[in-house]
XYZ file of C-alpha atoms in Angstrom:
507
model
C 16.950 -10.240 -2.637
C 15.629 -7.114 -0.947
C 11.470 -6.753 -1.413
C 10.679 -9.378 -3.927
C 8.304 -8.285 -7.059
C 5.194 -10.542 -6.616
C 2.501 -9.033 -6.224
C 0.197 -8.759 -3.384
C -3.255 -10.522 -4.106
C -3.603 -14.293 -5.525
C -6.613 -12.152 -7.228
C -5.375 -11.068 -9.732
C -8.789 -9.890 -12.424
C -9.397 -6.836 -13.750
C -12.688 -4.504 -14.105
C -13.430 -1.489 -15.079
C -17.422 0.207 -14.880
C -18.692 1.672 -17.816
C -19.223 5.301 -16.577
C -19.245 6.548 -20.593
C -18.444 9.804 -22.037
C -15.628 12.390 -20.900
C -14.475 13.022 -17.586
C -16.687 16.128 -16.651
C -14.924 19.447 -17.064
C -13.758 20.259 -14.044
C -11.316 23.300 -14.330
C -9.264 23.255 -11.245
C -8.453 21.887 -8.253
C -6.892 23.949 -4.804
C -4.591 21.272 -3.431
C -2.604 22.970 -0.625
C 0.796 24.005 -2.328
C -0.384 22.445 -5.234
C -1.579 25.757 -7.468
C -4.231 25.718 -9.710
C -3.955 22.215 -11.756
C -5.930 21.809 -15.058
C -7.856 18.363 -14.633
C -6.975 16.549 -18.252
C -9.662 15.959 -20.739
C -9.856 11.877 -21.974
C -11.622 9.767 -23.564
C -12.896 6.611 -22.355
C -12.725 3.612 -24.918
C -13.118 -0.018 -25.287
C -10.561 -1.887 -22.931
C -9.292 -3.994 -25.842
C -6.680 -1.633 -26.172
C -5.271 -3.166 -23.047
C -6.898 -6.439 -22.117
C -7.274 -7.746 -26.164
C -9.801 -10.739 -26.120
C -10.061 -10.473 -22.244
C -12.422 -7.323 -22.698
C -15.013 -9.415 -23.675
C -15.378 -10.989 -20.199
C -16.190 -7.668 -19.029
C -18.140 -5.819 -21.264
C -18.883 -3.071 -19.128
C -15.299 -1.743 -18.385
C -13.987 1.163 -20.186
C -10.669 2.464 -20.521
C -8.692 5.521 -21.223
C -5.167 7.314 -20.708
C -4.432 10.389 -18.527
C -1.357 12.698 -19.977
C 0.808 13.663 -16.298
C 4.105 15.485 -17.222
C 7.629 13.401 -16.703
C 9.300 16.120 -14.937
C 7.101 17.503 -12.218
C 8.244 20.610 -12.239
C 8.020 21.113 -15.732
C 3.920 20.367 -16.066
C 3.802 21.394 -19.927
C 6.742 19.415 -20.776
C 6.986 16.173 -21.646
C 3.957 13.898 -20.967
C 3.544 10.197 -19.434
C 0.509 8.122 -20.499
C -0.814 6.450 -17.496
C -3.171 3.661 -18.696
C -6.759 3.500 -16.189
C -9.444 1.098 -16.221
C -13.053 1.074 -14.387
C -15.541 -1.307 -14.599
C -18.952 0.631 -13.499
C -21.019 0.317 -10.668
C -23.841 -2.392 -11.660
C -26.341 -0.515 -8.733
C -26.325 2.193 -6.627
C -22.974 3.512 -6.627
C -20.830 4.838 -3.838
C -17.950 5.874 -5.708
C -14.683 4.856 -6.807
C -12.491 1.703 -5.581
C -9.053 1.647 -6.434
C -7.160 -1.052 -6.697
C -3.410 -1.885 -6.632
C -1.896 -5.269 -6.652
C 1.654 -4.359 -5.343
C 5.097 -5.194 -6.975
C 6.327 -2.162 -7.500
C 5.426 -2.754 -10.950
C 2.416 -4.961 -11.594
C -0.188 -3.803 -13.659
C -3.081 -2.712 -11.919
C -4.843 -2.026 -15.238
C -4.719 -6.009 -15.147
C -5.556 -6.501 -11.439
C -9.047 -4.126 -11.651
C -9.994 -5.792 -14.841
C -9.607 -9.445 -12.975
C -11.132 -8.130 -9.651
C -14.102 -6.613 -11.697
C -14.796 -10.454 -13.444
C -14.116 -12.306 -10.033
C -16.499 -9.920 -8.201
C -19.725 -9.921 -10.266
C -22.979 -9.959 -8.346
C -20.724 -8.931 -5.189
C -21.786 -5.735 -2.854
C -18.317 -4.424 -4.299
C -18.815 -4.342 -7.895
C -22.840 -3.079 -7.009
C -21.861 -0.337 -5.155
C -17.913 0.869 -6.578
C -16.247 1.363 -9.770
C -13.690 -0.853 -9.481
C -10.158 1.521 -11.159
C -6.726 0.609 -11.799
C -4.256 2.931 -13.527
C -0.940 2.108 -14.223
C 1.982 4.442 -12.530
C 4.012 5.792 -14.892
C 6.138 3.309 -16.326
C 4.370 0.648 -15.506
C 2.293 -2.358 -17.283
C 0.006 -0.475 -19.902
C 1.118 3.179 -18.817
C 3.883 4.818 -21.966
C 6.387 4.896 -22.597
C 6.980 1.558 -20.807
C 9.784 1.253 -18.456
C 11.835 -1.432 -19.946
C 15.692 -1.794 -19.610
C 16.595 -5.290 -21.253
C 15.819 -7.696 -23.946
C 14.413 -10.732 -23.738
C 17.022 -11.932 -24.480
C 18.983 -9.862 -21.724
C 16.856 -11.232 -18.938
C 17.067 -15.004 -19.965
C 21.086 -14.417 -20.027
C 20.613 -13.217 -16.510
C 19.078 -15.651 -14.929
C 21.513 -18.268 -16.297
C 23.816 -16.778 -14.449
C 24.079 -18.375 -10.460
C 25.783 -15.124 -8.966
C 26.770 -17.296 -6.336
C 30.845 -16.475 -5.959
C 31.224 -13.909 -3.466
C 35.316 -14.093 -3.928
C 36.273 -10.735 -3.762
C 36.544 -11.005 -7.898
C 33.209 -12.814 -7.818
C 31.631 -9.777 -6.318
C 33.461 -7.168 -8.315
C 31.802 -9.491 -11.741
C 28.309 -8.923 -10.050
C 28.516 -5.371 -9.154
C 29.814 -5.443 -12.833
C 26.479 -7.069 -14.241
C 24.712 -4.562 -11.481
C 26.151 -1.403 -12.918
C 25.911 -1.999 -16.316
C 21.967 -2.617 -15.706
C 22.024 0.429 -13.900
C 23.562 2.523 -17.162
C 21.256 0.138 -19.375
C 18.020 1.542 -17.782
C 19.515 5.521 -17.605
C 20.018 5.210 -21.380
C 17.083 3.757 -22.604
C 14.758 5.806 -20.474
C 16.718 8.755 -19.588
C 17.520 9.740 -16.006
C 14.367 12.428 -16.186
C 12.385 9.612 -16.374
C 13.845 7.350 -13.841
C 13.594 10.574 -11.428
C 9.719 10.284 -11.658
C 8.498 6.950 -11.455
C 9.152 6.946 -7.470
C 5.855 6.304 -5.030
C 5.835 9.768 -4.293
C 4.691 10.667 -7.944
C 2.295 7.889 -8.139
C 0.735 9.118 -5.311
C 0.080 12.536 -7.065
C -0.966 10.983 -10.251
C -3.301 8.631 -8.518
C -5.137 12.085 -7.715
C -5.328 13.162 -10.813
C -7.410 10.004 -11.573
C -9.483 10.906 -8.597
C -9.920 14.444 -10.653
C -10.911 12.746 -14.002
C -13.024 10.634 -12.336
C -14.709 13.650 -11.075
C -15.107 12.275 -7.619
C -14.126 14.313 -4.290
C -12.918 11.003 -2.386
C -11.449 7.618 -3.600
C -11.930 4.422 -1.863
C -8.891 2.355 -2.065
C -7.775 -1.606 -1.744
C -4.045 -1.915 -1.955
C -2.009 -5.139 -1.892
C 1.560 -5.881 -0.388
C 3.410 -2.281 -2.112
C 0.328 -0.839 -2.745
C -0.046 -0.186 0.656
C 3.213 2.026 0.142
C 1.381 3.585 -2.317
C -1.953 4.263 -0.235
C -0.357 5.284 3.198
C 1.414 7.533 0.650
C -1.341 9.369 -0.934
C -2.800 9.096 2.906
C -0.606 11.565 4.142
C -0.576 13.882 1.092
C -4.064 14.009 0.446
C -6.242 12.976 3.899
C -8.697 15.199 2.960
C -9.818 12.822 -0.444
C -9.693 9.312 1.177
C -13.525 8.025 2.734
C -12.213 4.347 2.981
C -9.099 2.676 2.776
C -7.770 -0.907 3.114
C -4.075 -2.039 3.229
C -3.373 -5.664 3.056
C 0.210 -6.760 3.651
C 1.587 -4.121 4.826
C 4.836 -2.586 4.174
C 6.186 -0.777 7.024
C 7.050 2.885 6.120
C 9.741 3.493 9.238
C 11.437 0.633 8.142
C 15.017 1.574 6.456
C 16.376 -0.838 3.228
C 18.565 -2.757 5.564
C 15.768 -3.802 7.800
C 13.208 -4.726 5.390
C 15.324 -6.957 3.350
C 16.436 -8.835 6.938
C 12.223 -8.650 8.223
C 11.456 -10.456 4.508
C 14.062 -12.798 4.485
C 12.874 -14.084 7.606
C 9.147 -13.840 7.073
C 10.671 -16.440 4.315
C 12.425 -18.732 6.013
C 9.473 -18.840 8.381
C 7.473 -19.986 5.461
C 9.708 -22.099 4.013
C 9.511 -24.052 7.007
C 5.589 -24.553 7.311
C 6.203 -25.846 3.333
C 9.007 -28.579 4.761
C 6.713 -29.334 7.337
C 3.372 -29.986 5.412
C 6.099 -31.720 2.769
C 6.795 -34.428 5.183
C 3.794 -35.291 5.933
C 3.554 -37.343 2.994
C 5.608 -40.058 2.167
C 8.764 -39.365 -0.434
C 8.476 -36.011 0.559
C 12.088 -34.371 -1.046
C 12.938 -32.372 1.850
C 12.528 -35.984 4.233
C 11.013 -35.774 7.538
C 13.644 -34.911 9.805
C 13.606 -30.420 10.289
C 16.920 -30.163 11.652
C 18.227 -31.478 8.041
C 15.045 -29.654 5.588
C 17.350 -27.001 4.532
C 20.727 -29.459 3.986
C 18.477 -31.349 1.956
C 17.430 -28.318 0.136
C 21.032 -27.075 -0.488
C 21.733 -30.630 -1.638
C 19.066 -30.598 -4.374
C 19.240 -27.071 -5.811
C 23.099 -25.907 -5.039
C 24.615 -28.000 -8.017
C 23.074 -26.113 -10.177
C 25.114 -23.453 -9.862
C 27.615 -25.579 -11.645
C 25.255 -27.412 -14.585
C 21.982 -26.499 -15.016
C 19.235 -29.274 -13.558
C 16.991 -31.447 -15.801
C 13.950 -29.704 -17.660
C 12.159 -30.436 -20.467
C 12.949 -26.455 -21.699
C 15.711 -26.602 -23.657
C 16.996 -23.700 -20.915
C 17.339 -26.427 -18.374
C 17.181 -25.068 -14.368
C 19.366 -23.042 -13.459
C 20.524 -22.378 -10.139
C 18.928 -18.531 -9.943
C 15.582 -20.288 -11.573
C 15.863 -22.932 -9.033
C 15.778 -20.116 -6.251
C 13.399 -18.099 -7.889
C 10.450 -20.619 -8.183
C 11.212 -21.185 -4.313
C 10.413 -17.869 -3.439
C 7.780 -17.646 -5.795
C 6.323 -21.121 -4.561
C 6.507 -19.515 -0.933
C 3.774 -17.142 -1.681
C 0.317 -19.155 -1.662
C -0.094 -22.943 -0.442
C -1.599 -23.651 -3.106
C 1.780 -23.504 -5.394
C 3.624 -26.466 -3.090
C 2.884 -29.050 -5.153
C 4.805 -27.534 -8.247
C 7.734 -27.088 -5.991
C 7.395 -30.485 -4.424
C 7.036 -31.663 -8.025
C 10.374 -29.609 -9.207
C 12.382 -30.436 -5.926
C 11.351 -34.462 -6.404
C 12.578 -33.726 -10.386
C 15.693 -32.598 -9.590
C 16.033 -35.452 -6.449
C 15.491 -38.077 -9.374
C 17.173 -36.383 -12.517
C 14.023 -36.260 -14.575
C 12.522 -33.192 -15.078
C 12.652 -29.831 -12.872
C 10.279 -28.012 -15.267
C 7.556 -27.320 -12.038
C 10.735 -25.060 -10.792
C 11.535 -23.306 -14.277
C 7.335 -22.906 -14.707
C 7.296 -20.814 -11.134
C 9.960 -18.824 -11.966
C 8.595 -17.705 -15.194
C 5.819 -16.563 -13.471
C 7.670 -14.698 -11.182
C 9.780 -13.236 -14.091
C 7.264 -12.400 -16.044
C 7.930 -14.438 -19.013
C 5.017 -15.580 -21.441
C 5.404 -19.138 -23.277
C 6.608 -17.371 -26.254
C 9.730 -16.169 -24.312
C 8.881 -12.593 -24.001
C 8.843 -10.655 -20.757
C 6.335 -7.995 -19.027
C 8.546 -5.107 -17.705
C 7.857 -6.072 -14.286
C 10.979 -6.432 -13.070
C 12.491 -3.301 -14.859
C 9.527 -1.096 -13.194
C 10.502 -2.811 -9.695
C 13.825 -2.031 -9.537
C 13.686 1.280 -10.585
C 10.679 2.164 -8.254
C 12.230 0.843 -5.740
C 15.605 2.323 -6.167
C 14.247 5.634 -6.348
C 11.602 5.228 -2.850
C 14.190 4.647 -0.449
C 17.967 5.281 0.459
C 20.174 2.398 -0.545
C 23.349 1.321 1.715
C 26.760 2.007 -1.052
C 29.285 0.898 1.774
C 30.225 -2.822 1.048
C 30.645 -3.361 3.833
C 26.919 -2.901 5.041
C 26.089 -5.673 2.264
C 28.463 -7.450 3.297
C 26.521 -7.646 7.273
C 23.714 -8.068 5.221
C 24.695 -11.016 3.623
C 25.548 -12.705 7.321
C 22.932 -11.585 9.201
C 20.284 -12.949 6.180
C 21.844 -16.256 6.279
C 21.500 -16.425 9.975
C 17.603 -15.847 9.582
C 17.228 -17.408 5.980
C 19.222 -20.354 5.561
C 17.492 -21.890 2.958
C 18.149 -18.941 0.590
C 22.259 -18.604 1.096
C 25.005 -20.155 -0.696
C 28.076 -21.714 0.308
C 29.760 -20.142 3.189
C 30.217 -16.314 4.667
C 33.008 -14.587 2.995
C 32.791 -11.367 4.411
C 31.697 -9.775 0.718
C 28.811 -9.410 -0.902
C 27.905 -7.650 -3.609
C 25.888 -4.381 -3.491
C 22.473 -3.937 -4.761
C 21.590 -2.497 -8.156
C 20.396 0.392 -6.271
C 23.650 1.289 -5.062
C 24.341 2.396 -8.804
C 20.879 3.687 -9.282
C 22.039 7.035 -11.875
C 19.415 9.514 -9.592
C 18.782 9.719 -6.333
C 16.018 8.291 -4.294
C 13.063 10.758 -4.218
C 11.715 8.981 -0.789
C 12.774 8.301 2.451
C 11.618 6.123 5.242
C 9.490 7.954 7.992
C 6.471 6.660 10.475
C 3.158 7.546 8.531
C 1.312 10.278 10.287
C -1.759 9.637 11.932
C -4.964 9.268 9.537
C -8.342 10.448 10.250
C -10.581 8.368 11.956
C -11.797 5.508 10.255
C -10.375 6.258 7.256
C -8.112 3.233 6.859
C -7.801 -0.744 7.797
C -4.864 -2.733 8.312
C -4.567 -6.480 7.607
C -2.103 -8.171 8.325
C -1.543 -12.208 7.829
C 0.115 -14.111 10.825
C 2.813 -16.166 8.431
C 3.433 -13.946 5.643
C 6.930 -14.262 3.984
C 6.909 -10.969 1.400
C 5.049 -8.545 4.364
C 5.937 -9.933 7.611
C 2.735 -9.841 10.403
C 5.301 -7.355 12.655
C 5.343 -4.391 9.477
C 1.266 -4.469 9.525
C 1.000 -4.106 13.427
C 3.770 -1.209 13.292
C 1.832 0.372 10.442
C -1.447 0.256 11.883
C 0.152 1.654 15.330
C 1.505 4.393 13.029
C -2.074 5.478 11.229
C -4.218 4.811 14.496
C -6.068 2.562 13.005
C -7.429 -0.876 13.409
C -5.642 -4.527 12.567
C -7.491 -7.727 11.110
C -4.660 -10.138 11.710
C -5.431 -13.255 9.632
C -4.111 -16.545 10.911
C -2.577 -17.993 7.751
C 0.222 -18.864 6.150
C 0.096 -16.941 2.720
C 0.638 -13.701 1.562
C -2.306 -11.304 1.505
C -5.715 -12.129 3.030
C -8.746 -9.801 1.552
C -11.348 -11.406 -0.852
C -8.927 -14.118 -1.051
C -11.882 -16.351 0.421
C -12.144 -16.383 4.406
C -15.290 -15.338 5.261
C -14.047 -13.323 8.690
C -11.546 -11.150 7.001
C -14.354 -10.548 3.760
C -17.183 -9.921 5.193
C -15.339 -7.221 7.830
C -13.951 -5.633 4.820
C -17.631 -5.125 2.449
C -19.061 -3.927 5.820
C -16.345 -0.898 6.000
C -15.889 -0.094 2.657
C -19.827 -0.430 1.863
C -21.272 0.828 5.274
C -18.305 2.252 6.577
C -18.547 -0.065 9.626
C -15.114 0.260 11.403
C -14.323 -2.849 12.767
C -12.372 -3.161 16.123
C -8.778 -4.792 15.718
C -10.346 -9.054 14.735
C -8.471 -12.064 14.479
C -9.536 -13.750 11.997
């Protein structure tokens, strides 16, 4: 599955401060290597344009978009749209917070606005403008970065993908090339060459530029803490306070990070079996040696016949699997897959399954889709080196169903199929490397004990990497900051308010 899409925080609100009027004219900026840059001129307008009837919660937030070229190296070229929201200051302000919920490809337009709602009367929203933009491609950003149809996706998902035959894989890699093509010609490979971390990182300081500020502060979830330790070690010099929460380790090659998250899972998946049985009827039973046999025995049919939903769809068996992982992410979303799991146990109605996989698809009631997945994979595919040997996948394939169980199918064949990034049409723009050092107390770590998406181990080695200090929170969820424990919370206003470093806490 690789690093799955959801995003970091389980706050998820967007903001934006009302700053008014034009960015101020600045004319140029000396960024080393850089040349002379022309900061872009905008507008900032009612959020409605973005948020529709949600504006009105905040009234204060403003919006605008910020023309960056496509091609880099061709800056009066064609131009991206990146869509940016702040919600102003409501007291003395520091400067500028922002905020990035992770995927790749969540909307962090979306994120600021619900952070900015959630956060009224808070130190944060007193002191920062709370800003999202959207990288290019991305949520509210043009053009969009959208490969498939609706249509398209729902006939994907149908689909179990489970026969790894060698002509089972060859009809996946199949499905996975033709995606690959799909994307190239609807976007266009110059595109697809520029929507990599390493150009979001730039265009994040462009924001900093129209914002007319000389340092950002910064709060990134999950992969936005790819996208922070990024613009770290391009632009030090602009960053007064900076918090990663679930981490993503930047040493870490593609092999390794799709083994460390498949076993953060697993980990996870086991604390759900166990709270499970503690109440009677649990689906799973009580007995841990058999939780994932039971699991398998519940969900695997469906890769034959879809399971029993009131959706006319039905469950499939990819849905099935998907609202697992999705479930997996916050405690609070057991109970649906309890309730789906118990559905499917007594042939009534799975629909708790299909709902968390919608969410994690992206799909509205209405049967339409956000382009998050789209702007995943081809951020992804373009930010690190992928493996095109098959037989790499196919050690993948064992060594993740030695550590993640719950998530194989049937038995090892010795093939697997190879990633859609294996037929990604440009090369990756990225590679992995240790972060550089940062200056002191310029960034925070945190890290959550029992994290399945960003296992605990990638926010120790990150923070090791940066020099800087590690809140480990003891939890089992994914993410930690202003997601309510008052340890982690009140650690993080104190640095990013009175840049109070703390010493690595356990929380």
């Amino acid at each position: 599955m690789g690093r799955t899409s959801r995003t970091g925080s389980a706050l998820l609100i967007c903001t934006v401060l009302a700053v008014g009027g034009t960015a101020p004219s600045a004319a140029a900026t000396g960024e080393p290597g850089a040349g002379q840059v022309t900061v872009p001129q905008v507008t900032w307008k009612s959020c409605a344009q973005f948020l529709g009837d949600a504006a009105h919660d905040i009234p204060t937030a403003q919006c605008t978009t910020v023309p960056v070229p496509i091609d880099d190296a061709d800056p009066t070229g064609p131009q991206a749209q990146l869509a940016v929201i702040r919600i102003p200051a409501s007291g003395q302000r520091i400067g500028a917070l922002f905020v990035n919920p992770g995927g790749p490809g969540a909307s962090a337009v979306d994120s600021a606005a619900g952070m900015g709602y959630a956060l009224t009367g808070s130190p944060i929203n007193e002191h920062f403008d709370i800003v999202g933009f959207d990288p290019r491609g991305v949520g509210h950003s043009t053009p969009q970065l959208r490969c498939r149809t609706d249509a398209e996706v729902d006939a994907w998902r149908r689909n179990p993908m489970v026969d790894y035959s060698p002509a089972g894989v060859a009809a996946i890699e199949r499905i996975n090339r033709d995606y690959a093509k799909e994307c190239a010609d609807k976007m266009g490979t110059a595109f697809l060459a520029g929507v990599g971390t390493a150009s979001a990182a730039k265009d994040m300081d462009t924001v900093r530029q129209v914002l007319g500020d000389d340092q950002i502060n910064y709060l990134g979830f999950s992969y936005g803490t790819e996208l922070g330790t990024a613009y770290l070690e391009r632009f030090p010099q602009h960053v007064r306070a900076m918090v990663l929460d679930g981490a993503i380790d930047p040493a870490e090659d593609t092999v390794q990070s799709i083994i460390e998250q498949m076993t953060g899972f697993q980990v996870v998946f086991n604390d759900y079996a166990a709270d499970c049985a503690k109440s009677a009827g649990c689906p799973l039973g009580t007995d841990p040696a058999q939780w994932v046999n039971r699991f398998h025995e519940l969900v695997d049919p469906l890769a034959v016949k879809p399971g029993p939903a009131s959706d006319p769809r039905g469950l499939s068996y990819q849905d099935a699997i998907t609202g697992t992982f999705n479930a997996l992410y916050a405690p609070q979303y057991w109970k649906f897959l309890t309730s789906g799991l118990l559905g499917l146990q007594r042939q009534t109605d799975a629909g708790d399954l299909l709902l968390l996989a919608d969410e994690y698809e992206g799909r509205d009631p209405y049967g339409h889709y956000s382009n998050g997945q789209d702007a995943f994979n081809a951020i992804r595919c373009v930010d690190s080196p992928t493996p095109t040997d098959p037989a790499v996948w196919a050690d993948i394939d064992r060594r993740t169903r030695e550590s993640a169980p719950f998530q194989s199918y049937g038995q090892f064949t010795g093939f697997a199929p190879r990633d859609i990034c294996a037929f990604w049409p440009v090369p990756p723009t990225s590679a992995p490397h240790p972060a550089p050092p940062a200056p002191p107390g310029s960034v925070v770590v945190v890290s959550t004990t029992h994290d399945p998406a960003t296992p605990y181990e990638a926010g120790v080695n990150l923070a090791r990497q940066l020099n800087a200090p590690l809140i480990t929170y003891d939890g089992t969820q994914h993410t930690a900051v202003f997601n309510g424990d008052e340890c982690v919370d009140s650690a993080i206003v104190k640095y990013l308010v009175d840049q109070v470093v703390p010493d690595n806490l356990h929380c």
